[in-house]
Coordinates of N, CA and C in Angstrom, one line a residue:
X1 N 10.8 17.2 11.4 CA 9.5 17.4 12.0 C 8.6 16.2 11.6
X2 N 7.9 15.7 12.6 CA 7.0 14.6 12.3 C 5.7 15.0 11.9
X3 N 5.2 14.4 10.8 CA 3.8 14.8 10.3 C 2.8 14.4 11.3
X4 N 1.7 15.1 11.4 CA 0.6 14.9 12.4 C 0.2 13.4 12.5
X5 N 0.0 12.8 11.4 CA -0.5 11.4 11.4 C 0.5 10.4 12.0
X6 N 1.7 10.8 12.1 CA 2.7 9.8 12.6 C 3.1 10.2 14.0
X7 N 2.5 11.3 14.6 CA 2.8 11.7 15.9 C 2.4 10.6 16.9
X8 N 3.4 10.2 17.7 CA 3.1 9.1 18.7 C 3.3 7.7 18.2
X9 N 3.6 7.6 17.0 CA 3.9 6.2 16.4 C 5.3 5.8 16.7
X10 N 5.5 4.5 16.6 CA 6.9 4.0 16.8 C 7.7 4.4 15.6
X11 N 9.1 4.3 15.8 CA 9.9 4.6 14.6 C 9.7 3.7 13.5
X12 N 9.4 2.4 13.7 CA 9.1 1.5 12.6 C 7.9 2.0 11.8
X13 N 6.8 2.4 12.5 CA 5.6 2.8 11.9 C 5.9 4.1 11.1
X14 N 6.6 5.0 11.7 CA 7.0 6.3 11.0 C 7.8 6.0 9.7
X15 N 8.7 5.0 9.8 CA 9.5 4.6 8.6 C 8.7 4.0 7.5
X16 N 7.7 3.2 7.9 CA 6.8 2.6 6.9 C 6.0 3.8 6.2
X17 N 5.5 4.7 7.0 CA 4.8 5.9 6.4 C 5.7 6.6 5.4
X18 N 6.9 6.8 5.8 CA 7.9 7.5 5.0 C 8.1 6.7 3.7
X19 N 8.3 5.4 3.8 CA 8.6 4.6 2.6 C 7.4 4.6 1.7
X20 N 6.2 4.6 2.2 CA 5.0 4.6 1.3 C 4.9 6.0 0.7
X21 N 5.1 7.1 1.4 CA 5.1 8.4 0.8 C 6.1 8.6 -0.2
X22 N 7.3 8.1 0.0 CA 8.4 8.1 -0.9 C 8.0 7.3 -2.2
X23 N 7.4 6.2 -2.1 CA 7.0 5.4 -3.2 C 6.1 6.2 -4.1
X24 N 5.1 6.8 -3.5 CA 4.1 7.6 -4.3 C 4.7 8.8 -4.9
X25 N 5.6 9.5 -4.2 CA 6.1 10.7 -4.7 C 7.2 10.5 -5.8
X26 N 8.0 9.4 -5.6 CA 9.1 9.2 -6.5 C 8.8 8.4 -7.8
X27 N 7.7 7.7 -7.8 CA 7.5 6.9 -9.0 C 6.3 7.5 -9.8
X28 N 6.7 8.0 -11.0 CA 5.6 8.6 -11.9 C 4.5 7.6 -12.2
X29 N 3.3 8.1 -12.2 CA 2.2 7.3 -12.6 C 1.4 6.5 -11.5
X30 N 2.0 6.5 -10.3 CA 1.3 5.9 -9.2 C 0.1 6.7 -8.8
X31 N -1.1 6.1 -8.8 CA -2.3 6.8 -8.4 C -2.7 6.6 -6.9
X32 N -2.5 5.4 -6.4 CA -2.8 5.1 -5.0 C -2.1 3.8 -4.6
X33 N -1.8 3.7 -3.3 CA -1.1 2.6 -2.8 C -1.8 2.1 -1.5
X34 N -1.9 0.8 -1.3 CA -2.4 0.3 0.0 C -1.6 -0.9 0.4
X35 N -1.4 -1.0 1.8 CA -0.8 -2.1 2.4 C -1.9 -2.8 3.2
X36 N -2.1 -4.1 2.9 CA -3.2 -4.9 3.4 C -2.7 -6.1 4.2
X37 N -3.3 -6.3 5.4 CA -2.9 -7.4 6.2 C -3.4 -8.7 5.6
X38 N -2.9 -9.9 6.1 CA -3.3 -11.2 5.5 C -4.8 -11.4 5.7
X39 N -5.5 -10.7 6.7 CA -6.9 -10.9 6.8 C -7.7 -9.8 6.1
X40 N -7.0 -9.1 5.2 CA -7.7 -8.1 4.4 C -7.9 -6.7 4.9
X41 N -7.3 -6.4 6.1 CA -7.5 -5.1 6.7 C -6.5 -4.1 6.2
X42 N -6.9 -2.9 5.9 CA -6.0 -1.9 5.4 C -5.1 -1.4 6.6
X43 N -3.8 -1.5 6.3 CA -2.8 -1.1 7.4 C -2.2 0.3 7.1
X44 N -2.0 0.6 5.8 CA -1.3 1.8 5.5 C -1.8 2.2 4.1
X45 N -2.0 3.5 3.8 CA -2.5 3.9 2.5 C -1.9 5.2 2.1
X46 N -2.0 5.5 0.8 CA -1.6 6.8 0.2 C -2.8 7.7 0.2
X47 N -4.0 7.3 0.6 CA -5.2 8.1 0.6 C -4.9 9.4 1.4
X48 N -5.0 10.6 0.8 CA -4.7 11.8 1.5 C -5.6 12.0 2.8
X49 N -6.8 11.4 2.8 CA -7.7 11.5 3.9 C -7.2 10.6 5.1
X50 N -6.3 9.7 4.7 CA -5.8 8.8 5.8 C -4.4 9.1 6.3
X51 N -3.6 9.7 5.4 CA -2.2 10.0 5.8 C -1.8 11.4 5.6
X52 N -1.4 12.1 6.6 CA -1.1 13.5 6.4 C 0.1 13.7 5.5
X53 N 1.0 12.8 5.4 CA 2.1 12.9 4.5 C 1.7 13.0 3.0
X54 N 0.6 12.5 2.7 CA 0.2 12.5 1.3 C -0.7 13.7 1.0
X55 N -0.8 14.7 1.8 CA -1.6 15.8 1.5 C -1.3 16.5 0.1
X56 N 0.0 16.4 -0.2 CA 0.3 17.0 -1.5 C -0.3 16.2 -2.7
X57 N -0.6 15.0 -2.5 CA -1.2 14.2 -3.5 C -2.7 14.6 -3.8
X58 N -3.3 15.3 -2.8 CA -4.6 15.8 -3.0 C -4.7 16.8 -4.1
X59 N -3.6 17.5 -4.4 CA -3.6 18.5 -5.5 C -3.8 17.9 -6.9
X60 N -3.4 16.6 -7.0 CA -3.6 15.9 -8.3 C -5.0 15.4 -8.5
X61 N -5.5 15.3 -9.7 CA -6.8 14.7 -9.9 C -6.7 13.3 -9.5
X62 N -7.7 12.9 -8.7 CA -7.8 11.5 -8.2 C -8.5 10.6 -9.2
X63 N -7.9 9.5 -9.5 CA -8.6 8.5 -10.3 C -8.4 7.2 -9.6
X64 N -8.9 6.1 -10.1 CA -8.7 4.8 -9.5 C -10.0 4.4 -8.8
X65 N -9.8 3.3 -8.0 CA -11.0 2.7 -7.4 C -11.7 3.8 -6.5
X66 N -12.5 4.6 -7.1 CA -13.2 5.7 -6.5 C -12.3 6.6 -5.7
X67 N -11.0 6.6 -6.1 CA -10.0 7.5 -5.5 C -9.7 7.1 -4.0
X68 N -10.1 6.0 -3.6 CA -10.0 5.6 -2.2 C -9.1 4.4 -2.0
X69 N -8.1 4.5 -1.1 CA -7.3 3.4 -0.8 C -8.0 2.3 -0.1
X70 N -9.1 2.6 0.5 CA -9.9 1.5 1.2 C -10.5 0.6 0.1
X71 N -11.0 1.2 -1.0 CA -11.4 0.4 -2.1 C -10.3 -0.4 -2.7
X72 N -9.1 0.2 -2.9 CA -8.0 -0.4 -3.4 C -7.6 -1.6 -2.5
X73 N -7.7 -1.4 -1.2 CA -7.4 -2.5 -0.3 C -8.3 -3.7 -0.5
X74 N -9.6 -3.4 -0.7 CA -10.5 -4.5 -0.9 C -10.2 -5.3 -2.2
X75 N -9.9 -4.6 -3.2 CA -9.5 -5.2 -4.5 C -8.2 -6.0 -4.3
X76 N -7.2 -5.4 -3.7 CA -5.9 -6.1 -3.5 C -6.1 -7.4 -2.7
X77 N -6.9 -7.3 -1.6 CA -7.2 -8.5 -0.8 C -7.9 -9.6 -1.6
X78 N -8.8 -9.2 -2.4 CA -9.5 -10.2 -3.3 C -8.6 -10.8 -4.3
X79 N -7.8 -10.0 -5.0 CA -6.9 -10.6 -6.0 C -5.9 -11.4 -5.3
X80 N -5.4 -11.0 -4.2 CA -4.4 -11.8 -3.4 C -4.9 -13.2 -3.1
X81 N -6.2 -13.2 -2.6 CA -6.8 -14.5 -2.2 C -7.0 -15.4 -3.4
X82 N -7.5 -14.8 -4.5 CA -7.7 -15.5 -5.7 C -6.4 -16.1 -6.3
X83 N -5.3 -15.4 -6.3 CA -4.0 -15.9 -6.8 C -3.4 -16.9 -5.9
X84 N -3.6 -16.8 -4.6 CA -3.1 -17.8 -3.7 C -3.8 -19.1 -3.9
X85 N -5.1 -19.0 -4.0 CA -5.9 -20.2 -4.3 C -5.5 -20.9 -5.6
X86 N -5.3 -20.1 -6.6 CA -4.8 -20.6 -7.9 C -3.5 -21.3 -7.8
X87 N -2.5 -20.7 -7.1 CA -1.2 -21.2 -6.9 C -1.3 -22.6 -6.2
X88 N -2.1 -22.7 -5.2 CA -2.3 -23.9 -4.4 C -2.8 -25.0 -5.4
X89 N -3.8 -24.7 -6.2 CA -4.4 -25.7 -7.1 C -3.4 -26.1 -8.1
X90 N -2.6 -25.2 -8.6 CA -1.6 -25.5 -9.6 C -0.3 -26.1 -9.0
X91 N -0.2 -26.1 -7.7 CA 1.0 -26.6 -7.0 C 2.3 -26.0 -7.5
X92 N 2.3 -24.7 -7.7 CA 3.5 -24.0 -8.2 C 4.2 -23.2 -7.2
X93 N 3.8 -23.3 -5.9 CA 4.5 -22.5 -4.9 C 3.7 -21.2 -4.6
X94 N 4.3 -20.4 -3.8 CA 3.7 -19.1 -3.4 C 3.7 -18.1 -4.5
X95 N 2.8 -17.1 -4.3 CA 2.6 -16.1 -5.3 C 3.6 -14.9 -4.8
X96 N 4.4 -14.4 -5.8 CA 5.3 -13.3 -5.5 C 4.7 -12.0 -5.9
X97 N 4.1 -11.9 -7.1 CA 3.4 -10.7 -7.5 C 2.4 -11.0 -8.6
X98 N 1.5 -10.1 -8.7 CA 0.4 -10.2 -9.7 C 0.3 -8.8 -10.4
X99 N 0.0 -8.8 -11.7 CA -0.2 -7.5 -12.4 C -1.4 -7.7 -13.3
X100 N -2.3 -6.7 -13.2 CA -3.4 -6.6 -14.1 C -3.3 -5.4 -15.0
X101 N -3.2 -5.6 -16.3 CA -3.1 -4.4 -17.2 C -4.5 -4.2 -17.8
X102 N -4.9 -2.9 -17.7 CA -6.2 -2.5 -18.2 C -6.0 -1.4 -19.2
X103 N -7.1 -1.0 -19.9 CA -7.0 0.0 -20.9 C -6.5 1.3 -20.3
X104 N -7.0 1.7 -19.1 CA -6.7 3.0 -18.6 C -5.8 2.9 -17.3
X105 N -5.1 1.8 -17.1 CA -4.2 1.8 -15.9 C -3.8 0.3 -15.6
X106 N -3.1 0.2 -14.5 CA -2.6 -1.1 -14.1 C -2.8 -1.3 -12.6
X107 N -2.9 -2.5 -12.2 CA -2.9 -2.8 -10.8 C -1.8 -3.8 -10.5
X108 N -1.0 -3.6 -9.5 CA 0.1 -4.4 -9.1 C -0.2 -4.9 -7.7
X109 N 0.1 -6.2 -7.4 CA -0.1 -6.7 -6.1 C 1.2 -7.5 -5.8
X110 N 1.8 -7.3 -4.7 CA 3.1 -8.0 -4.3 C 3.0 -8.4 -2.9
X111 N 3.4 -9.6 -2.6 CA 3.5 -10.2 -1.3 C 4.6 -9.4 -0.5
X112 N 4.2 -9.1 0.8 CA 5.2 -8.5 1.6 C 5.8 -9.5 2.6
X113 N 5.0 -10.0 3.5 CA 5.4 -11.0 4.4 C 4.2 -11.6 5.1
X114 N 4.3 -12.8 5.5 CA 3.2 -13.6 6.2 C 1.8 -13.3 5.7
X115 N 1.7 -13.1 4.4 CA 0.4 -12.9 3.8 C 0.0 -11.4 3.6
X116 N 0.7 -10.5 4.1 CA 0.5 -9.1 3.9 C 0.8 -8.8 2.4
X117 N 0.1 -7.8 1.9 CA 0.2 -7.4 0.5 C 0.4 -5.9 0.3
X118 N 1.1 -5.6 -0.8 CA 1.3 -4.2 -1.2 C 0.5 -4.1 -2.5
X119 N -0.4 -3.2 -2.6 CA -1.1 -3.0 -3.8 C -0.9 -1.6 -4.4
X120 N -0.7 -1.5 -5.7 CA -0.4 -0.2 -6.3 C -1.3 -0.1 -7.5
X121 N -2.0 1.1 -7.6 CA -2.8 1.4 -8.8 C -2.0 2.4 -9.6
X122 N -1.7 2.0 -10.8 CA -0.9 2.9 -11.7 C -1.7 3.4 -12.9
X123 N -1.3 4.6 -13.4 CA -2.0 5.2 -14.5 C -1.6 4.4 -15.8
X124 N -2.3 4.7 -16.9 CA -2.1 4.0 -18.1 C -0.6 4.3 -18.7
X125 N -0.1 5.4 -18.3 CA 1.3 5.7 -18.8 C 2.4 5.4 -17.9
X126 N 2.1 4.7 -16.8 CA 3.2 4.4 -15.9 C 4.1 3.3 -16.5
X127 N 5.3 3.3 -16.2 CA 6.3 2.3 -16.6 C 6.2 1.1 -15.7
X128 N 5.6 0.0 -16.1 CA 5.3 -1.1 -15.3 C 6.6 -1.7 -14.6
X129 N 7.7 -1.7 -15.3 CA 8.9 -2.2 -14.8 C 9.5 -1.3 -13.7
X130 N 9.3 0.0 -13.8 CA 9.8 0.9 -12.8 C 8.9 0.8 -11.5
X131 N 7.6 0.7 -11.7 CA 6.7 0.5 -10.6 C 7.0 -0.8 -9.9
X132 N 7.2 -1.9 -10.6 CA 7.5 -3.2 -10.0 C 8.8 -3.2 -9.2
X133 N 9.8 -2.5 -9.8 CA 11.1 -2.4 -9.1 C 11.0 -1.7 -7.8
X134 N 10.3 -0.5 -7.8 CA 10.1 0.2 -6.6 C 9.2 -0.5 -5.6
X135 N 8.3 -1.2 -6.0 CA 7.5 -2.1 -5.1 C 8.4 -3.1 -4.4
X136 N 9.2 -3.7 -5.2 CA 10.2 -4.7 -4.7 C 11.1 -4.1 -3.6
X137 N 11.5 -2.9 -3.9 CA 12.4 -2.1 -2.9 C 11.6 -1.9 -1.6
X138 N 10.3 -1.5 -1.7 CA 9.4 -1.3 -0.6 C 9.3 -2.6 0.2
X139 N 9.0 -3.6 -0.5 CA 8.8 -4.9 0.2 C 10.0 -5.4 0.9
X140 N 11.2 -5.2 0.2 CA 12.5 -5.6 0.9 C 12.7 -4.8 2.1
X141 N 12.3 -3.5 2.1 CA 12.6 -2.7 3.3 C 11.5 -2.9 4.4
X142 N 10.3 -3.1 4.0 CA 9.2 -3.2 4.9 C 9.0 -4.6 5.5
X143 N 9.3 -5.6 4.7 CA 8.9 -7.0 5.1 C 9.4 -7.4 6.4
X144 N 10.7 -7.1 6.8 CA 11.3 -7.6 8.0 C 10.8 -6.8 9.2
X145 N 10.2 -5.7 9.1 CA 9.7 -4.9 10.2 C 8.2 -5.0 10.4
X146 N 7.5 -5.6 9.5 CA 6.0 -5.7 9.5 C 5.6 -6.9 10.5
X147 N 5.9 -6.7 11.7 CA 5.6 -7.7 12.8 C 4.1 -7.6 13.2
X148 N 3.6 -8.6 13.9 CA 2.2 -8.5 14.4 C 2.0 -7.3 15.2
X149 N 3.0 -6.9 16.0 CA 2.8 -5.7 16.9 C 2.7 -4.4 16.0
X150 N 3.5 -4.3 14.9 CA 3.5 -3.2 14.1 C 2.2 -3.1 13.3
X151 N 1.7 -4.3 12.8 CA 0.5 -4.3 12.1 C -0.7 -3.9 13.0
X152 N -0.7 -4.2 14.2 CA -1.7 -3.8 15.2 C -1.6 -2.3 15.4
X153 N -0.4 -1.8 15.5 CA -0.2 -0.3 15.7 C -0.7 0.5 14.5
X154 N -0.4 0.0 13.3 CA -0.8 0.7 12.1 C -2.4 0.6 12.0
X155 N -3.0 -0.5 12.3 CA -4.4 -0.7 12.2 C -5.1 0.3 13.2
X156 N -4.6 0.4 14.4 CA -5.1 1.3 15.4 C -5.0 2.7 15.0
X157 N -3.9 3.1 14.3 CA -3.6 4.4 13.9 C -4.7 4.8 12.8
X158 N -4.9 3.9 11.9 CA -5.9 4.1 10.8 C -7.3 4.3 11.4
X159 N -7.7 3.4 12.4 CA -9.0 3.5 13.1 C -9.1 4.9 13.8
X160 N -8.1 5.3 14.5 CA -8.1 6.6 15.1 C -8.2 7.7 14.2
X161 N -7.5 7.7 13.0 CA -7.6 8.7 12.0 C -9.0 8.7 11.4
X162 N -9.6 7.6 11.2 CA -11.0 7.5 10.6 C -12.0 8.1 11.6
X163 N -11.8 7.8 12.9 CA -12.7 8.3 13.9 C -12.6 9.8 14.0
X164 N -11.4 10.3 13.9 CA -11.2 11.8 13.9 C -11.7 12.5 12.7
X165 N -11.7 11.8 11.5 CA -12.2 12.5 10.3 C -13.7 12.5 10.2
X166 N -14.4 11.7 11.0 CA -15.9 11.6 10.9 C -16.5 12.5 11.9
X167 N -15.7 13.2 12.7 CA -16.2 14.1 13.7 C -16.5 15.4 13.2

Protein backbone atom coordinates (compact mmCIF):
# COMPACT_ATOMS: atom_id res chain seq x y z
CA UNK A 1 0.00 0.00 0.00
CA UNK A 2 1.31 3.43 -0.91
CA UNK A 3 1.67 6.01 1.84
CA UNK A 4 -0.47 9.15 1.34
CA UNK A 5 2.46 11.45 0.63
CA UNK A 6 3.65 9.24 -2.22
CA UNK A 7 0.25 8.81 -3.85
CA UNK A 8 0.47 9.91 -7.47
CA UNK A 9 4.26 10.07 -7.52
CA UNK A 10 6.42 8.22 -10.00
CA UNK A 11 8.00 4.93 -8.99
CA UNK A 12 11.40 6.67 -8.80
CA UNK A 13 10.04 9.26 -6.36
CA UNK A 14 8.35 6.56 -4.27
CA UNK A 15 11.63 4.60 -4.22
CA UNK A 16 13.55 7.65 -2.98
CA UNK A 17 10.96 8.18 -0.23
CA UNK A 18 11.36 4.52 0.72
CA UNK A 19 15.18 4.76 0.73
CA UNK A 20 15.06 7.83 2.97
CA UNK A 21 12.57 6.24 5.36
CA UNK A 22 14.69 3.09 5.47
CA UNK A 23 17.82 5.14 6.24
CA UNK A 24 16.11 6.86 9.18
CA UNK A 25 14.52 3.69 10.57
CA UNK A 26 17.48 1.34 10.12
CA UNK A 27 20.38 3.47 11.36
CA UNK A 28 20.45 4.13 15.10
CA UNK A 29 21.06 7.72 16.13
CA UNK A 30 19.79 9.51 13.04
CA UNK A 31 17.73 12.52 14.09
CA UNK A 32 16.81 14.01 10.72
CA UNK A 33 17.70 13.74 7.05
CA UNK A 34 17.41 16.17 4.15
CA UNK A 35 18.10 15.87 0.43
CA UNK A 36 18.93 19.26 -1.03
CA UNK A 37 19.22 20.32 -4.67
CA UNK A 38 22.28 22.12 -6.01
CA UNK A 39 20.45 25.44 -5.66
CA UNK A 40 19.68 24.80 -1.98
CA UNK A 41 16.05 23.71 -2.26
CA UNK A 42 14.75 20.94 -0.02
CA UNK A 43 13.73 17.95 -2.16
CA UNK A 44 13.10 15.22 0.38
CA UNK A 45 13.14 15.10 4.15
CA UNK A 46 12.57 12.92 7.17
CA UNK A 47 10.49 15.65 8.80
CA UNK A 48 7.24 13.93 9.89
CA UNK A 49 5.30 17.02 8.88
CA UNK A 50 6.65 16.61 5.36
CA UNK A 51 6.60 12.84 4.73
CA UNK A 52 3.81 10.53 5.83
CA UNK A 53 6.24 7.58 5.90
CA UNK A 54 8.07 9.19 8.79
CA UNK A 55 5.01 9.51 11.04
CA UNK A 56 6.48 6.90 13.38
CA UNK A 57 9.45 9.21 13.91
CA UNK A 58 7.11 11.75 15.52
CA UNK A 59 6.88 9.47 18.55
CA UNK A 60 10.57 10.08 19.32
CA UNK A 61 11.65 13.28 21.01
CA UNK A 62 12.80 15.65 18.28
CA UNK A 63 16.12 17.36 18.56
CA UNK A 64 18.36 18.97 16.03
CA UNK A 65 18.08 22.13 14.06
CA UNK A 66 14.78 23.13 15.62
CA UNK A 67 13.55 19.63 14.78
CA UNK A 68 12.99 20.72 11.21
CA UNK A 69 14.40 19.24 8.05
CA UNK A 70 13.93 22.63 6.39
CA UNK A 71 16.45 24.07 8.86
CA UNK A 72 18.72 21.09 8.24
CA UNK A 73 18.47 21.71 4.49
CA UNK A 74 19.58 25.31 4.96
CA UNK A 75 22.58 24.21 7.02
CA UNK A 76 23.49 21.43 4.57
CA UNK A 77 23.30 23.82 1.63
CA UNK A 78 25.55 26.35 3.39
CA UNK A 79 28.13 23.77 4.44
CA UNK A 80 28.06 22.26 0.96
CA UNK A 81 28.71 25.65 -0.62
CA UNK A 82 31.50 26.44 1.84
CA UNK A 83 33.31 23.13 1.30
CA UNK A 84 32.98 23.34 -2.50
CA UNK A 85 34.54 26.81 -2.36
CA UNK A 86 37.35 25.55 -0.14
CA UNK A 87 38.04 22.62 -2.46
CA UNK A 88 38.26 24.97 -5.45
CA UNK A 89 40.69 27.26 -3.63
CA UNK A 90 42.83 24.32 -2.56
CA UNK A 91 42.62 22.69 -6.01
CA UNK A 92 42.07 19.22 -4.52
CA UNK A 93 39.09 18.20 -6.64
CA UNK A 94 35.45 17.73 -5.72
CA UNK A 95 34.06 17.31 -2.23
CA UNK A 96 32.81 13.79 -1.47
CA UNK A 97 31.64 14.23 2.12
CA UNK A 98 31.91 16.49 5.15
CA UNK A 99 31.45 15.68 8.81
CA UNK A 100 31.04 18.10 11.69
CA UNK A 101 31.39 16.54 15.15
CA UNK A 102 29.83 18.52 17.98
CA UNK A 103 29.46 17.88 21.72
CA UNK A 104 25.83 16.78 21.40
CA UNK A 105 25.73 15.31 17.89
CA UNK A 106 27.14 15.18 14.40
CA UNK A 107 26.29 16.54 10.99
CA UNK A 108 27.13 14.60 7.84
CA UNK A 109 26.95 16.00 4.32
CA UNK A 110 27.54 13.84 1.25
CA UNK A 111 27.39 14.69 -2.45
CA UNK A 112 24.73 12.79 -4.37
CA UNK A 113 24.93 13.94 -7.97
CA UNK A 114 25.24 17.15 -10.00
CA UNK A 115 25.51 19.23 -6.83
CA UNK A 116 22.65 17.64 -4.87
CA UNK A 117 23.47 16.83 -1.26
CA UNK A 118 22.38 14.38 1.43
CA UNK A 119 22.50 15.80 4.95
CA UNK A 120 22.12 13.76 8.13
CA UNK A 121 21.93 15.02 11.69
CA UNK A 122 23.01 12.30 14.12
CA UNK A 123 22.81 12.08 17.88
CA UNK A 124 25.91 12.17 20.07
CA UNK A 125 25.86 8.39 20.46
CA UNK A 126 25.52 7.52 16.77
CA UNK A 127 28.26 5.41 15.22
CA UNK A 128 29.72 7.79 12.64
CA UNK A 129 31.12 5.02 10.47
CA UNK A 130 27.73 3.26 10.32
CA UNK A 131 25.97 6.52 9.41
CA UNK A 132 28.55 7.28 6.71
CA UNK A 133 28.27 3.75 5.30
CA UNK A 134 24.47 3.93 5.04
CA UNK A 135 24.67 7.41 3.55
CA UNK A 136 27.01 6.06 0.87
CA UNK A 137 24.50 3.27 0.14
CA UNK A 138 21.73 5.86 -0.20
CA UNK A 139 23.86 8.00 -2.52
CA UNK A 140 24.77 4.96 -4.63
CA UNK A 141 21.13 4.01 -5.02
CA UNK A 142 19.71 7.51 -5.43
CA UNK A 143 22.37 9.26 -7.49
CA UNK A 144 21.57 7.72 -10.85
CA UNK A 145 17.82 8.36 -10.61
CA UNK A 146 17.98 11.95 -9.30
CA UNK A 147 17.33 13.48 -12.72
CA UNK A 148 16.16 17.07 -13.30
CA UNK A 149 12.65 15.71 -13.88
CA UNK A 150 12.66 13.79 -10.59
CA UNK A 151 14.04 16.79 -8.68
CA UNK A 152 11.20 18.89 -10.09
CA UNK A 153 8.63 16.24 -9.11
CA UNK A 154 10.00 16.02 -5.55
CA UNK A 155 10.05 19.80 -5.19
CA UNK A 156 6.42 20.10 -6.38
CA UNK A 157 5.42 17.31 -4.00
CA UNK A 158 6.96 19.17 -1.04
CA UNK A 159 5.30 22.43 -2.09
CA UNK A 160 1.91 20.68 -2.33
CA UNK A 161 2.42 19.06 1.09
CA UNK A 162 3.36 22.42 2.60
CA UNK A 163 0.31 24.10 1.08
CA UNK A 164 -1.92 21.32 2.41
CA UNK A 165 -0.50 21.52 5.93
CA UNK A 166 -1.06 25.29 6.21
CA UNK A 167 -4.76 25.01 5.47
